[in-house]
Amino acid sequence: MTNTEPTALTAEQTDHADRRQRGTHLPGDGHMWLMVLGDLIIFGGYFIVYMVQRAMAPAAYLQAQQHLSITIGVLNTVVLVTSSWFVAQAVRAAADADYERAVRLIYGGGACGVLFIGVKAYEWTMKITQGYTNSNEFFMFYYMLTGVHMFHVALGVLILGIVVRELRNPRRRRPSMVEQGATYWHMVDLLWLVIFGLLYVMR
Amino acid sequence: MSATVVAASGGEPVGTEPRAPASKRDLWIVFWIFPTFFGLFGVIFVLLARVIPPPRPDVTTDQKVQWFASHATTIQIGFAAVCVVFGGAAIANGYVAYQMKRMTSGPTFAYAYMGAMAVGTLPGLLLVALCFSAATFRPDREPRISAMLYDLGMLSFNGSLGCFATGYLAFAIAILYDKNQIFPKWLAYVSIWQIVTEVIATQMWVSSAGPYAWNGSIAFWLAVIVFGFWLNCQGIFLKFATDRQPAGSRPAD
């Protein structure tokens, strides 16, 4: 809280705090929400197709599913939920104009994202060397869903990087920017929870 | 023809303005080629060339030959139509590039977009017409060769969707850097969905039935829905960008 320079409390920040109090505040911006809701619709389509295909051959899907390590799935879930905690804390720090803490927390969230990608890459390598490729329909879904999700995580790490860049510049730092990154990041987290349930856990 | 008529009625009231500012008629003529081309594209590929909805990949050689026999006439008319309107793809993409040059992100992304889209159009539009027309040219050809043209045409038409990914990336980055708001920021995000769905479509090269085949729910239909949404948004905002462009102004080279 030592770095609250006079220029830090801009009109936008005052307005931001005001709207938060009144409960009419939209975190981030409308563009990002359109991205998030659209993404959820598209992934929803993938999930429905997966469920339909699975219902047509439950035994084959169950048999293929046995080859996934639930431990790795749980590990990645913990990593990603932790990253969301970091990012959520960063939003709070930015709202309090404690930008240095916000940057540190976002670094933590981004590091978890990179770790998630690392674990996922390890899992893919293991599965491919064991011979479970996209010639099996379950594994086709596995590679597609986790691959698209991994792309979203990578994009999220890039977005968090942009947030850090903005936060470091005293003239450009603003809470809405952090919220925008956090909105996207929490969507990535939410999608993983569903993917984890569908691919690893559902029997 | 329709392009010029609409351009005259929908364009800026050049003649009625007392001070007669510079005309935007050229912009409107080129703009209307965008919806005209994609409208014709839809008619040709749905009604004539019969590639949307896609014929099944999981059929026998005889069924493929039979399919060509029963659609020979429309395929040939469709190919003739493709020859006439194919250049419209370049104009539609070129006009998007022209509006992109008005962005503060500079003309480099515009040229990247235009070039990348031109590359994608050849396998994604022309090659299927060539394959199908060649198949109908000699109906007595050895069946397995006709079957190969069937596969090649469809894989080229749908399987090459990823070739547009570079163009979409250039479009998305240009929008995100632009401060003139020629296109809304969310259209950049929709372009990223386009990249994702079209890269997933590559799975049709290893899957001949089910959701990842070239007529599959994921590889084809979801990608087409996203493409349709994206294209309509691009067209609408292209019109808004043309509306807002001051008459007589032109982007820097």
CSV table of C-alpha atoms in Angstrom, one decimal:
chain,number,residue,atom,x,y,z
A,1,MET,CA,0.0,0.0,0.0
A,2,THR,CA,3.1,2.2,-0.1
A,3,ASN,CA,2.9,2.8,-3.8
A,4,THR,CA,-0.4,4.8,-3.9
A,5,GLU,CA,0.9,7.8,-5.8
A,6,PRO,CA,-1.5,10.7,-6.3
A,7,THR,CA,-1.9,9.8,-10.0
A,8,ALA,CA,-2.9,6.2,-9.1
A,9,LEU,CA,-6.5,7.1,-8.2
A,10,THR,CA,-7.8,8.1,-11.6
A,11,ALA,CA,-11.4,9.0,-12.4
A,12,GLU,CA,-11.8,5.5,-13.9
A,13,GLN,CA,-10.7,3.9,-10.6
A,14,THR,CA,-13.1,6.0,-8.5
A,15,ASP,CA,-15.9,5.1,-10.9
A,16,HIS,CA,-14.8,1.4,-10.8
A,17,ALA,CA,-14.9,1.3,-7.0
A,18,ASP,CA,-18.3,3.1,-7.0
A,19,ARG,CA,-19.8,0.6,-9.4
A,20,ARG,CA,-18.5,-2.3,-7.4
A,21,GLN,CA,-20.2,-0.9,-4.3
A,22,ARG,CA,-23.5,-0.5,-6.1
A,23,GLY,CA,-23.3,-4.0,-7.5
A,24,THR,CA,-23.7,-2.9,-11.1
A,25,HIS,CA,-20.1,-3.5,-12.1
A,26,LEU,CA,-19.3,-5.8,-15.0
A,27,PRO,CA,-15.8,-7.3,-14.4
A,28,GLY,CA,-13.6,-7.0,-17.4
A,29,ASP,CA,-15.3,-5.8,-20.6
A,30,GLY,CA,-18.2,-6.9,-22.8
A,31,HIS,CA,-15.8,-8.1,-25.5
A,32,MET,CA,-14.2,-10.6,-23.2
A,33,TRP,CA,-17.5,-11.8,-21.9
A,34,LEU,CA,-18.7,-12.5,-25.5
A,35,MET,CA,-15.5,-14.6,-25.9
A,36,VAL,CA,-16.1,-16.5,-22.7
A,37,LEU,CA,-19.8,-17.2,-23.4
A,38,GLY,CA,-19.2,-18.1,-27.0
A,39,ASP,CA,-16.3,-20.4,-25.9
A,40,LEU,CA,-18.6,-22.1,-23.4
A,41,ILE,CA,-21.2,-22.7,-26.1
A,42,ILE,CA,-18.7,-24.2,-28.5
A,43,PHE,CA,-17.2,-26.4,-25.7
A,44,GLY,CA,-20.7,-27.3,-24.7
A,45,GLY,CA,-21.3,-28.6,-28.3
A,46,TYR,CA,-18.1,-30.7,-28.0
A,47,PHE,CA,-19.3,-32.1,-24.6
A,48,ILE,CA,-22.7,-33.0,-26.0
A,49,VAL,CA,-21.2,-34.8,-29.0
A,50,TYR,CA,-18.8,-36.6,-26.7
A,51,MET,CA,-21.7,-37.8,-24.4
A,52,VAL,CA,-23.8,-38.9,-27.4
A,53,GLN,CA,-20.9,-40.9,-28.9
A,54,ARG,CA,-20.1,-42.3,-25.5
A,55,ALA,CA,-23.7,-43.4,-24.9
A,56,MET,CA,-23.5,-45.3,-28.2
A,57,ALA,CA,-20.5,-47.4,-27.1
A,58,PRO,CA,-20.2,-47.2,-23.3
A,59,ALA,CA,-18.1,-50.4,-23.0
A,60,ALA,CA,-15.5,-49.3,-25.5
A,61,TYR,CA,-15.2,-45.8,-24.0
A,62,LEU,CA,-14.9,-47.3,-20.4
A,63,GLN,CA,-12.3,-49.7,-21.6
A,64,ALA,CA,-10.2,-47.0,-23.2
A,65,GLN,CA,-10.7,-44.7,-20.3
A,66,GLN,CA,-8.9,-47.2,-17.9
A,67,HIS,CA,-5.6,-46.2,-19.6
A,68,LEU,CA,-5.8,-42.6,-18.3
A,69,SER,CA,-4.1,-41.9,-15.0
A,70,ILE,CA,-6.6,-40.2,-12.7
A,71,THR,CA,-3.6,-39.1,-10.5
A,72,ILE,CA,-2.2,-37.0,-13.3
A,73,GLY,CA,-5.7,-35.6,-13.9
A,74,VAL,CA,-6.1,-34.7,-10.2
A,75,LEU,CA,-2.7,-33.1,-10.1
A,76,ASN,CA,-3.5,-30.9,-13.1
A,77,THR,CA,-6.8,-30.0,-11.5
A,78,VAL,CA,-5.1,-28.9,-8.3
A,79,VAL,CA,-2.5,-26.9,-10.3
A,80,LEU,CA,-5.2,-25.1,-12.3
A,81,VAL,CA,-7.5,-24.4,-9.3
A,82,THR,CA,-4.4,-23.0,-7.5
A,83,SER,CA,-3.7,-20.7,-10.5
A,84,SER,CA,-7.2,-19.4,-10.3
A,85,TRP,CA,-6.8,-18.6,-6.6
A,86,PHE,CA,-3.6,-16.6,-7.5
A,87,VAL,CA,-5.5,-14.7,-10.2
A,88,ALA,CA,-8.5,-14.0,-8.0
A,89,GLN,CA,-6.2,-12.6,-5.3
A,90,ALA,CA,-4.5,-10.4,-8.0
A,91,VAL,CA,-7.9,-8.9,-8.9
A,92,ARG,CA,-8.5,-8.0,-5.3
A,93,ALA,CA,-4.9,-6.6,-5.0
A,94,ALA,CA,-5.4,-4.5,-8.1
A,95,ALA,CA,-8.8,-3.2,-6.8
A,96,ASP,CA,-6.9,-2.0,-3.7
A,97,ALA,CA,-4.3,-0.3,-6.0
A,98,ASP,CA,-1.6,-2.7,-4.6
A,99,TYR,CA,-0.2,-3.3,-8.1
A,100,GLU,CA,3.1,-4.8,-7.0
A,101,ARG,CA,1.3,-7.5,-5.1
A,102,ALA,CA,-1.1,-8.0,-8.1
A,103,VAL,CA,1.9,-8.5,-10.4
A,104,ARG,CA,3.5,-11.1,-8.1
A,105,LEU,CA,0.2,-13.0,-7.8
A,106,ILE,CA,-0.3,-13.0,-11.6
A,107,TYR,CA,3.2,-14.4,-11.9
A,108,GLY,CA,2.1,-17.2,-9.6
A,109,GLY,CA,-1.0,-17.9,-11.7
A,110,GLY,CA,1.0,-17.9,-14.9
A,111,ALA,CA,3.6,-20.2,-13.4
A,112,CYS,CA,0.8,-22.7,-12.5
A,113,GLY,CA,-0.5,-22.4,-16.1
A,114,VAL,CA,2.9,-23.3,-17.5
A,115,LEU,CA,3.2,-26.2,-15.0
A,116,PHE,CA,-0.2,-27.4,-16.2
A,117,ILE,CA,1.0,-27.4,-19.8
A,118,GLY,CA,4.1,-29.3,-18.8
A,119,VAL,CA,2.2,-32.0,-17.0
A,120,LYS,CA,-0.2,-32.3,-19.9
A,121,ALA,CA,2.7,-32.6,-22.4
A,122,TYR,CA,4.2,-35.3,-20.2
A,123,GLU,CA,0.8,-37.1,-20.2
A,124,TRP,CA,0.4,-36.9,-23.9
A,125,THR,CA,4.0,-38.2,-24.5
A,126,MET,CA,3.3,-41.1,-22.2
A,127,LYS,CA,0.0,-42.0,-23.9
A,128,ILE,CA,1.5,-41.7,-27.4
A,129,THR,CA,4.5,-43.9,-26.6
A,130,GLN,CA,2.2,-46.4,-25.0
A,131,GLY,CA,0.4,-46.6,-28.4
A,132,TYR,CA,-2.9,-44.8,-27.5
A,133,THR,CA,-3.3,-42.6,-30.5
A,134,ASN,CA,-6.2,-40.8,-32.1
A,135,SER,CA,-7.1,-44.1,-34.0
A,136,ASN,CA,-9.2,-44.9,-30.9
A,137,GLU,CA,-12.4,-42.8,-30.7
A,138,PHE,CA,-12.1,-42.1,-26.9
A,139,PHE,CA,-8.5,-41.0,-27.4
A,140,MET,CA,-9.5,-38.9,-30.3
A,141,PHE,CA,-11.8,-37.0,-27.9
A,142,TYR,CA,-9.1,-37.0,-25.3
A,143,TYR,CA,-6.5,-35.4,-27.6
A,144,MET,CA,-9.0,-33.0,-29.1
A,145,LEU,CA,-10.6,-31.8,-25.8
A,146,THR,CA,-7.3,-31.6,-23.9
A,147,GLY,CA,-5.5,-30.1,-26.9
A,148,VAL,CA,-8.0,-27.3,-27.5
A,149,HIS,CA,-8.0,-26.7,-23.7
A,150,MET,CA,-4.2,-26.6,-23.6
A,151,PHE,CA,-4.3,-24.0,-26.4
A,152,HIS,CA,-6.6,-22.0,-24.2
A,153,VAL,CA,-4.2,-22.3,-21.3
A,154,ALA,CA,-1.3,-21.1,-23.5
A,155,LEU,CA,-3.5,-18.2,-24.7
A,156,GLY,CA,-4.3,-17.4,-21.0
A,157,VAL,CA,-0.6,-17.3,-20.1
A,158,LEU,CA,-0.1,-14.8,-22.9
A,159,ILE,CA,-3.1,-12.7,-21.7
A,160,LEU,CA,-1.7,-12.8,-18.1
A,161,GLY,CA,1.6,-11.6,-19.6
A,162,ILE,CA,-0.2,-8.7,-21.2
A,163,VAL,CA,-1.8,-7.9,-17.9
A,164,VAL,CA,1.6,-7.8,-16.2
A,165,ARG,CA,2.9,-5.5,-18.9
A,166,GLU,CA,0.0,-3.1,-18.4
A,167,LEU,CA,0.3,-3.2,-14.6
A,168,ARG,CA,3.9,-2.3,-14.7
A,169,ASN,CA,3.2,0.9,-16.5
A,170,PRO,CA,1.8,3.4,-14.0
A,171,ARG,CA,-0.1,5.3,-16.7
A,172,ARG,CA,-1.8,2.2,-18.1
A,173,ARG,CA,-2.5,0.1,-15.0
A,174,ARG,CA,-6.2,-0.2,-14.2
A,175,PRO,CA,-8.3,-2.8,-12.3
A,176,SER,CA,-10.5,-3.6,-15.3
A,177,MET,CA,-7.5,-5.0,-17.2
A,178,VAL,CA,-6.8,-7.5,-14.4
A,179,GLU,CA,-10.4,-8.4,-14.3
A,180,GLN,CA,-10.5,-9.1,-18.0
A,181,GLY,CA,-7.5,-11.5,-17.7
A,182,ALA,CA,-9.1,-13.1,-14.7
A,183,THR,CA,-12.4,-13.6,-16.5
A,184,TYR,CA,-10.7,-15.5,-19.2
A,185,TRP,CA,-8.5,-17.4,-16.8
A,186,HIS,CA,-11.4,-18.6,-14.7
A,187,MET,CA,-13.2,-19.8,-17.8
A,188,VAL,CA,-10.1,-21.9,-18.7
A,189,ASP,CA,-10.3,-23.3,-15.2
A,190,LEU,CA,-14.0,-24.0,-15.4
A,191,LEU,CA,-13.6,-25.8,-18.7
A,192,TRP,CA,-10.9,-28.0,-17.3
A,193,LEU,CA,-13.2,-29.1,-14.4
A,194,VAL,CA,-15.8,-30.3,-16.9
A,195,ILE,CA,-13.2,-32.0,-19.2
A,196,PHE,CA,-11.6,-33.7,-16.1
A,197,GLY,CA,-15.0,-35.0,-15.1
A,198,LEU,CA,-16.0,-36.2,-18.5
A,199,LEU,CA,-12.7,-37.8,-19.5
A,200,TYR,CA,-11.1,-39.1,-16.3
A,201,VAL,CA,-13.9,-39.6,-13.8
A,202,MET,CA,-17.2,-40.4,-15.5
A,203,ARG,CA,-18.0,-44.1,-15.4
B,1,MET,CA,-25.2,-6.2,-61.8
B,2,SER,CA,-27.0,-6.3,-58.5
B,3,ALA,CA,-23.9,-4.9,-56.9
B,4,THR,CA,-23.9,-1.7,-58.8
B,5,VAL,CA,-27.7,-1.2,-58.3
B,6,VAL,CA,-27.5,-1.6,-54.6
B,7,ALA,CA,-24.4,0.5,-54.5
B,8,ALA,CA,-26.1,3.4,-56.2
B,9,SER,CA,-29.1,3.3,-53.8
B,10,GLY,CA,-27.2,2.4,-50.6
B,11,GLY,CA,-24.2,4.6,-51.2
B,12,GLU,CA,-23.6,8.1,-49.9
B,13,PRO,CA,-25.9,10.7,-51.4
B,14,VAL,CA,-23.2,12.2,-53.5
B,15,GLY,CA,-25.3,13.9,-56.1
B,16,THR,CA,-27.7,15.4,-53.7
B,17,GLU,CA,-25.2,17.1,-51.4
B,18,PRO,CA,-24.9,20.7,-52.3
B,19,ARG,CA,-21.1,20.7,-51.7
B,20,ALA,CA,-20.7,17.4,-53.5
B,21,PRO,CA,-18.0,15.8,-51.4
B,22,ALA,CA,-15.8,13.1,-52.8
B,23,SER,CA,-17.6,9.9,-53.8
B,24,LYS,CA,-17.5,6.6,-52.0
B,25,ARG,CA,-19.2,4.7,-54.9
B,26,ASP,CA,-16.1,2.7,-55.6
B,27,LEU,CA,-16.0,1.4,-52.0
B,28,TRP,CA,-19.7,0.5,-52.1
B,29,ILE,CA,-19.4,-1.4,-55.4
B,30,VAL,CA,-16.5,-3.4,-54.0
B,31,PHE,CA,-18.2,-3.9,-50.7
B,32,TRP,CA,-21.3,-5.4,-52.2
B,33,ILE,CA,-19.1,-8.0,-54.0
B,34,PHE,CA,-18.5,-9.4,-50.5
B,35,PRO,CA,-22.1,-10.6,-49.8
B,36,THR,CA,-22.8,-11.3,-53.4
B,37,PHE,CA,-19.8,-13.6,-53.7
B,38,PHE,CA,-20.5,-15.5,-50.5
B,39,GLY,CA,-24.2,-15.8,-51.4
B,40,LEU,CA,-23.3,-17.3,-54.8
B,41,PHE,CA,-20.7,-19.4,-53.1
B,42,GLY,CA,-23.4,-20.9,-50.9
B,43,VAL,CA,-25.8,-21.5,-53.8
B,44,ILE,CA,-23.1,-23.1,-55.9
B,45,PHE,CA,-21.7,-25.4,-53.3
B,46,VAL,CA,-25.0,-26.4,-51.7
B,47,LEU,CA,-27.3,-26.7,-54.7
B,48,LEU,CA,-24.9,-27.4,-57.6
B,49,ALA,CA,-21.6,-28.9,-56.6
B,50,ARG,CA,-23.4,-30.8,-53.8
B,51,VAL,CA,-20.5,-30.6,-51.3
B,52,ILE,CA,-22.6,-29.0,-48.5
B,53,PRO,CA,-24.0,-31.0,-46.8
B,54,PRO,CA,-21.1,-33.3,-47.5
B,55,PRO,CA,-21.6,-36.6,-49.1
B,56,ARG,CA,-20.7,-39.6,-46.9
B,57,PRO,CA,-17.0,-40.6,-46.6
B,58,ASP,CA,-17.9,-44.1,-45.4
B,59,VAL,CA,-19.4,-45.5,-48.7
B,60,THR,CA,-18.1,-48.1,-51.2
B,61,THR,CA,-16.4,-47.3,-54.5
B,62,ASP,CA,-19.6,-48.2,-56.5
B,63,GLN,CA,-21.6,-45.8,-54.3
B,64,LYS,CA,-19.2,-43.0,-55.0
B,65,VAL,CA,-19.4,-43.6,-58.8
B,66,GLN,CA,-23.2,-43.7,-58.5
B,67,TRP,CA,-23.1,-40.4,-56.6
B,68,PHE,CA,-21.2,-38.7,-59.4
B,69,ALA,CA,-23.6,-40.2,-62.0
B,70,SER,CA,-26.7,-38.9,-60.2
B,71,HIS,CA,-25.2,-35.4,-59.8
B,72,ALA,CA,-23.2,-35.0,-63.0
B,73,THR,CA,-25.3,-32.2,-64.5
B,74,THR,CA,-25.4,-30.0,-61.4
B,75,ILE,CA,-21.7,-30.5,-60.8
B,76,GLN,CA,-20.9,-29.4,-64.3
B,77,ILE,CA,-23.1,-26.3,-64.1
B,78,GLY,CA,-21.6,-25.6,-60.7
B,79,PHE,CA,-18.1,-25.7,-62.0
B,80,ALA,CA,-19.0,-23.3,-64.8
B,81,ALA,CA,-20.4,-21.0,-62.1
B,82,VAL,CA,-17.3,-21.3,-60.0
B,83,CYS,CA,-15.2,-20.2,-63.0
B,84,VAL,CA,-17.2,-17.0,-63.3
B,85,VAL,CA,-17.3,-16.1,-59.6
B,86,PHE,CA,-14.0,-17.5,-58.2
B,87,GLY,CA,-12.3,-14.1,-58.5
B,88,GLY,CA,-14.9,-12.7,-56.1
B,89,ALA,CA,-13.1,-14.5,-53.3
B,90,ALA,CA,-10.0,-12.4,-53.9
B,91,ILE,CA,-12.0,-9.2,-54.1
B,92,ALA,CA,-13.9,-10.0,-50.9
B,93,ASN,CA,-10.7,-10.7,-49.0
B,94,GLY,CA,-9.0,-7.8,-50.7
B,95,TYR,CA,-11.6,-5.4,-49.5
B,96,VAL,CA,-11.3,-6.7,-45.9
B,97,ALA,CA,-7.5,-6.0,-46.3
B,98,TYR,CA,-8.3,-2.5,-47.6
B,99,GLN,CA,-10.3,-1.7,-44.5
B,100,MET,CA,-7.6,-3.3,-42.4
B,101,LYS,CA,-5.1,-0.8,-43.8
B,102,ARG,CA,-7.1,1.9,-42.1
B,103,MET,CA,-6.2,0.4,-38.7
B,104,THR,CA,-3.5,1.9,-36.5
B,105,SER,CA,-1.9,-1.6,-36.6
B,106,GLY,CA,-0.6,-0.7,-40.1
B,107,PRO,CA,-0.9,-2.3,-43.5
B,108,THR,CA,1.5,-5.3,-42.8
B,109,PHE,CA,-1.3,-7.4,-41.2
B,110,ALA,CA,-3.6,-6.4,-44.1
B,111,TYR,CA,-1.2,-7.8,-46.7
B,112,ALA,CA,-0.5,-10.9,-44.5
B,113,TYR,CA,-4.3,-11.5,-44.3
B,114,MET,CA,-4.8,-11.1,-48.0
B,115,GLY,CA,-1.9,-13.4,-48.9
B,116,ALA,CA,-2.9,-16.1,-46.4
B,117,MET,CA,-6.5,-16.1,-47.5
B,118,ALA,CA,-5.5,-16.3,-51.2
B,119,VAL,CA,-3.4,-19.5,-50.4
B,120,GLY,CA,-6.4,-21.1,-48.6
B,121,THR,CA,-8.8,-20.4,-51.3
B,122,LEU,CA,-7.2,-22.7,-53.9
B,123,PRO,CA,-7.5,-26.0,-52.0
B,124,GLY,CA,-10.6,-24.8,-50.1
B,125,LEU,CA,-12.7,-23.7,-53.1
B,126,LEU,CA,-11.2,-24.4,-56.5
B,127,LEU,CA,-9.8,-27.9,-56.2
B,128,VAL,CA,-13.0,-29.7,-55.2
B,129,ALA,CA,-14.7,-28.2,-58.3
B,130,LEU,CA,-11.8,-29.4,-60.5
B,131,CYS,CA,-11.9,-32.9,-59.0
B,132,PHE,CA,-15.7,-33.4,-59.2
B,133,SER,CA,-15.8,-32.0,-62.7
B,134,ALA,CA,-13.0,-34.3,-63.9
B,135,ALA,CA,-14.9,-37.2,-62.4
B,136,THR,CA,-18.1,-36.4,-64.3
B,137,PHE,CA,-16.1,-35.8,-67.5
B,138,ARG,CA,-15.6,-39.5,-68.1
B,139,PRO,CA,-18.4,-41.5,-66.4
B,140,ASP,CA,-17.0,-44.7,-67.8
B,141,ARG,CA,-13.6,-44.1,-66.1
B,142,GLU,CA,-12.2,-46.9,-63.9
B,143,PRO,CA,-14.4,-46.7,-60.7
B,144,ARG,CA,-11.5,-46.6,-58.2
B,145,ILE,CA,-10.1,-43.5,-59.9
B,146,SER,CA,-13.5,-41.8,-59.6
B,147,ALA,CA,-13.5,-42.8,-56.0
B,148,MET,CA,-10.1,-41.2,-55.5
B,149,LEU,CA,-11.4,-37.9,-57.1
B,150,TYR,CA,-14.4,-38.1,-54.6
B,151,ASP,CA,-12.0,-38.4,-51.6
B,152,LEU,CA,-9.5,-35.9,-53.0
B,153,GLY,CA,-12.3,-33.3,-53.7
B,154,MET,CA,-13.9,-33.6,-50.2
B,155,LEU,CA,-10.6,-33.8,-48.3
B,156,SER,CA,-9.4,-30.7,-50.2
B,157,PHE,CA,-12.6,-28.8,-49.6
B,158,ASN,CA,-13.0,-29.5,-45.9
B,159,GLY,CA,-9.6,-30.8,-44.8
B,160,SER,CA,-7.7,-27.7,-45.9
B,161,LEU,CA,-9.7,-25.4,-43.6
B,162,GLY,CA,-6.5,-25.1,-41.5
B,163,CYS,CA,-4.9,-23.2,-44.4
B,164,PHE,CA,-7.0,-20.2,-43.5
B,165,ALA,CA,-5.7,-20.2,-39.9
B,166,THR,CA,-2.7,-17.9,-40.7
B,167,GLY,CA,-5.1,-15.4,-42.2
B,168,TYR,CA,-7.4,-15.4,-39.2
B,169,LEU,CA,-4.4,-15.0,-36.9
B,170,ALA,CA,-3.3,-11.9,-38.8
B,171,PHE,CA,-6.8,-10.6,-38.7
B,172,ALA,CA,-7.1,-11.1,-35.0
B,173,ILE,CA,-3.8,-9.6,-34.1
B,174,ALA,CA,-4.5,-6.5,-36.3
B,175,ILE,CA,-7.8,-6.0,-34.6
B,176,LEU,CA,-6.3,-6.3,-31.1
B,177,TYR,CA,-3.6,-3.7,-31.9
B,178,ASP,CA,-5.9,-1.3,-33.7
B,179,LYS,CA,-7.1,1.8,-32.0
B,180,ASN,CA,-9.3,3.1,-34.8
B,181,GLN,CA,-11.8,0.3,-34.0
B,182,ILE,CA,-12.4,-0.6,-37.6
B,183,PHE,CA,-13.6,-4.0,-36.4
B,184,PRO,CA,-14.8,-4.7,-32.8
B,185,LYS,CA,-12.3,-6.4,-30.5
B,186,TRP,CA,-14.6,-9.4,-30.0
B,187,LEU,CA,-14.4,-10.2,-33.7
B,188,ALA,CA,-10.7,-10.9,-33.0
B,189,TYR,CA,-11.7,-13.5,-30.4
B,190,VAL,CA,-14.2,-15.0,-32.8
B,191,SER,CA,-11.4,-15.3,-35.3
B,192,ILE,CA,-9.5,-17.3,-32.7
B,193,TRP,CA,-12.4,-19.8,-32.5
B,194,GLN,CA,-12.1,-20.1,-36.2
B,195,ILE,CA,-8.5,-21.1,-35.9
B,196,VAL,CA,-9.4,-23.7,-33.3
B,197,THR,CA,-12.3,-25.3,-35.1
B,198,GLU,CA,-10.5,-25.4,-38.4
B,199,VAL,CA,-7.4,-27.0,-36.9
B,200,ILE,CA,-9.7,-29.7,-35.4
B,201,ALA,CA,-11.0,-30.3,-38.9
B,202,THR,CA,-7.6,-31.8,-39.8
B,203,GLN,CA,-8.8,-34.9,-38.0
B,204,MET,CA,-10.9,-35.8,-41.0
B,205,TRP,CA,-7.7,-37.0,-42.7
B,206,VAL,CA,-7.5,-39.9,-40.2
B,207,SER,CA,-11.2,-40.5,-39.5
B,208,SER,CA,-13.6,-41.8,-42.2
B,209,ALA,CA,-16.7,-42.0,-40.0
B,210,GLY,CA,-18.1,-40.5,-36.8
B,211,PRO,CA,-17.8,-36.9,-35.4
B,212,TYR,CA,-14.3,-36.3,-36.8
B,213,ALA,CA,-15.0,-37.4,-40.4
B,214,TRP,CA,-15.4,-34.8,-43.2
B,215,ASN,CA,-19.2,-34.9,-42.6
B,216,GLY,CA,-18.9,-35.2,-38.8
B,217,SER,CA,-20.6,-33.1,-36.2
B,218,ILE,CA,-17.3,-31.8,-34.7
B,219,ALA,CA,-14.9,-31.7,-37.7
B,220,PHE,CA,-17.5,-30.2,-40.1
B,221,TRP,CA,-20.8,-29.0,-38.6
B,222,LEU,CA,-19.4,-27.1,-35.6
B,223,ALA,CA,-16.7,-25.6,-37.7
B,224,VAL,CA,-19.2,-24.5,-40.3
B,225,ILE,CA,-21.5,-22.9,-37.7
B,226,VAL,CA,-18.6,-20.9,-36.3
B,227,PHE,CA,-17.5,-20.0,-39.8
B,228,GLY,CA,-21.0,-18.8,-40.7
B,229,PHE,CA,-21.3,-16.7,-37.6
B,230,TRP,CA,-17.8,-15.2,-38.2
B,231,LEU,CA,-18.4,-14.5,-41.9
B,232,ASN,CA,-21.7,-12.7,-41.2
B,233,CYS,CA,-20.1,-10.6,-38.5
B,234,GLN,CA,-17.2,-9.8,-40.7
B,235,GLY,CA,-19.6,-8.7,-43.5
B,236,ILE,CA,-21.7,-6.6,-41.2
B,237,PHE,CA,-18.7,-4.8,-39.7
B,238,LEU,CA,-17.2,-4.3,-43.1
B,239,LYS,CA,-20.4,-2.4,-44.0
B,240,PHE,CA,-20.1,-0.3,-40.8
B,241,ALA,CA,-16.4,0.4,-41.6
B,242,THR,CA,-17.4,1.5,-45.1
B,243,ASP,CA,-20.1,3.7,-43.6
B,244,ARG,CA,-17.7,5.4,-41.3
B,245,GLN,CA,-14.9,5.9,-43.7
B,246,PRO,CA,-14.8,9.6,-44.7
B,247,ALA,CA,-15.5,10.1,-48.4
B,248,GLY,CA,-12.4,11.0,-50.3
B,249,SER,CA,-10.0,9.5,-47.7
B,250,ARG,CA,-7.8,6.6,-48.4
B,251,PRO,CA,-5.5,4.5,-46.2
B,252,ALA,CA,-1.8,5.0,-46.4
B,253,ASP,CA,0.1,2.5,-48.4
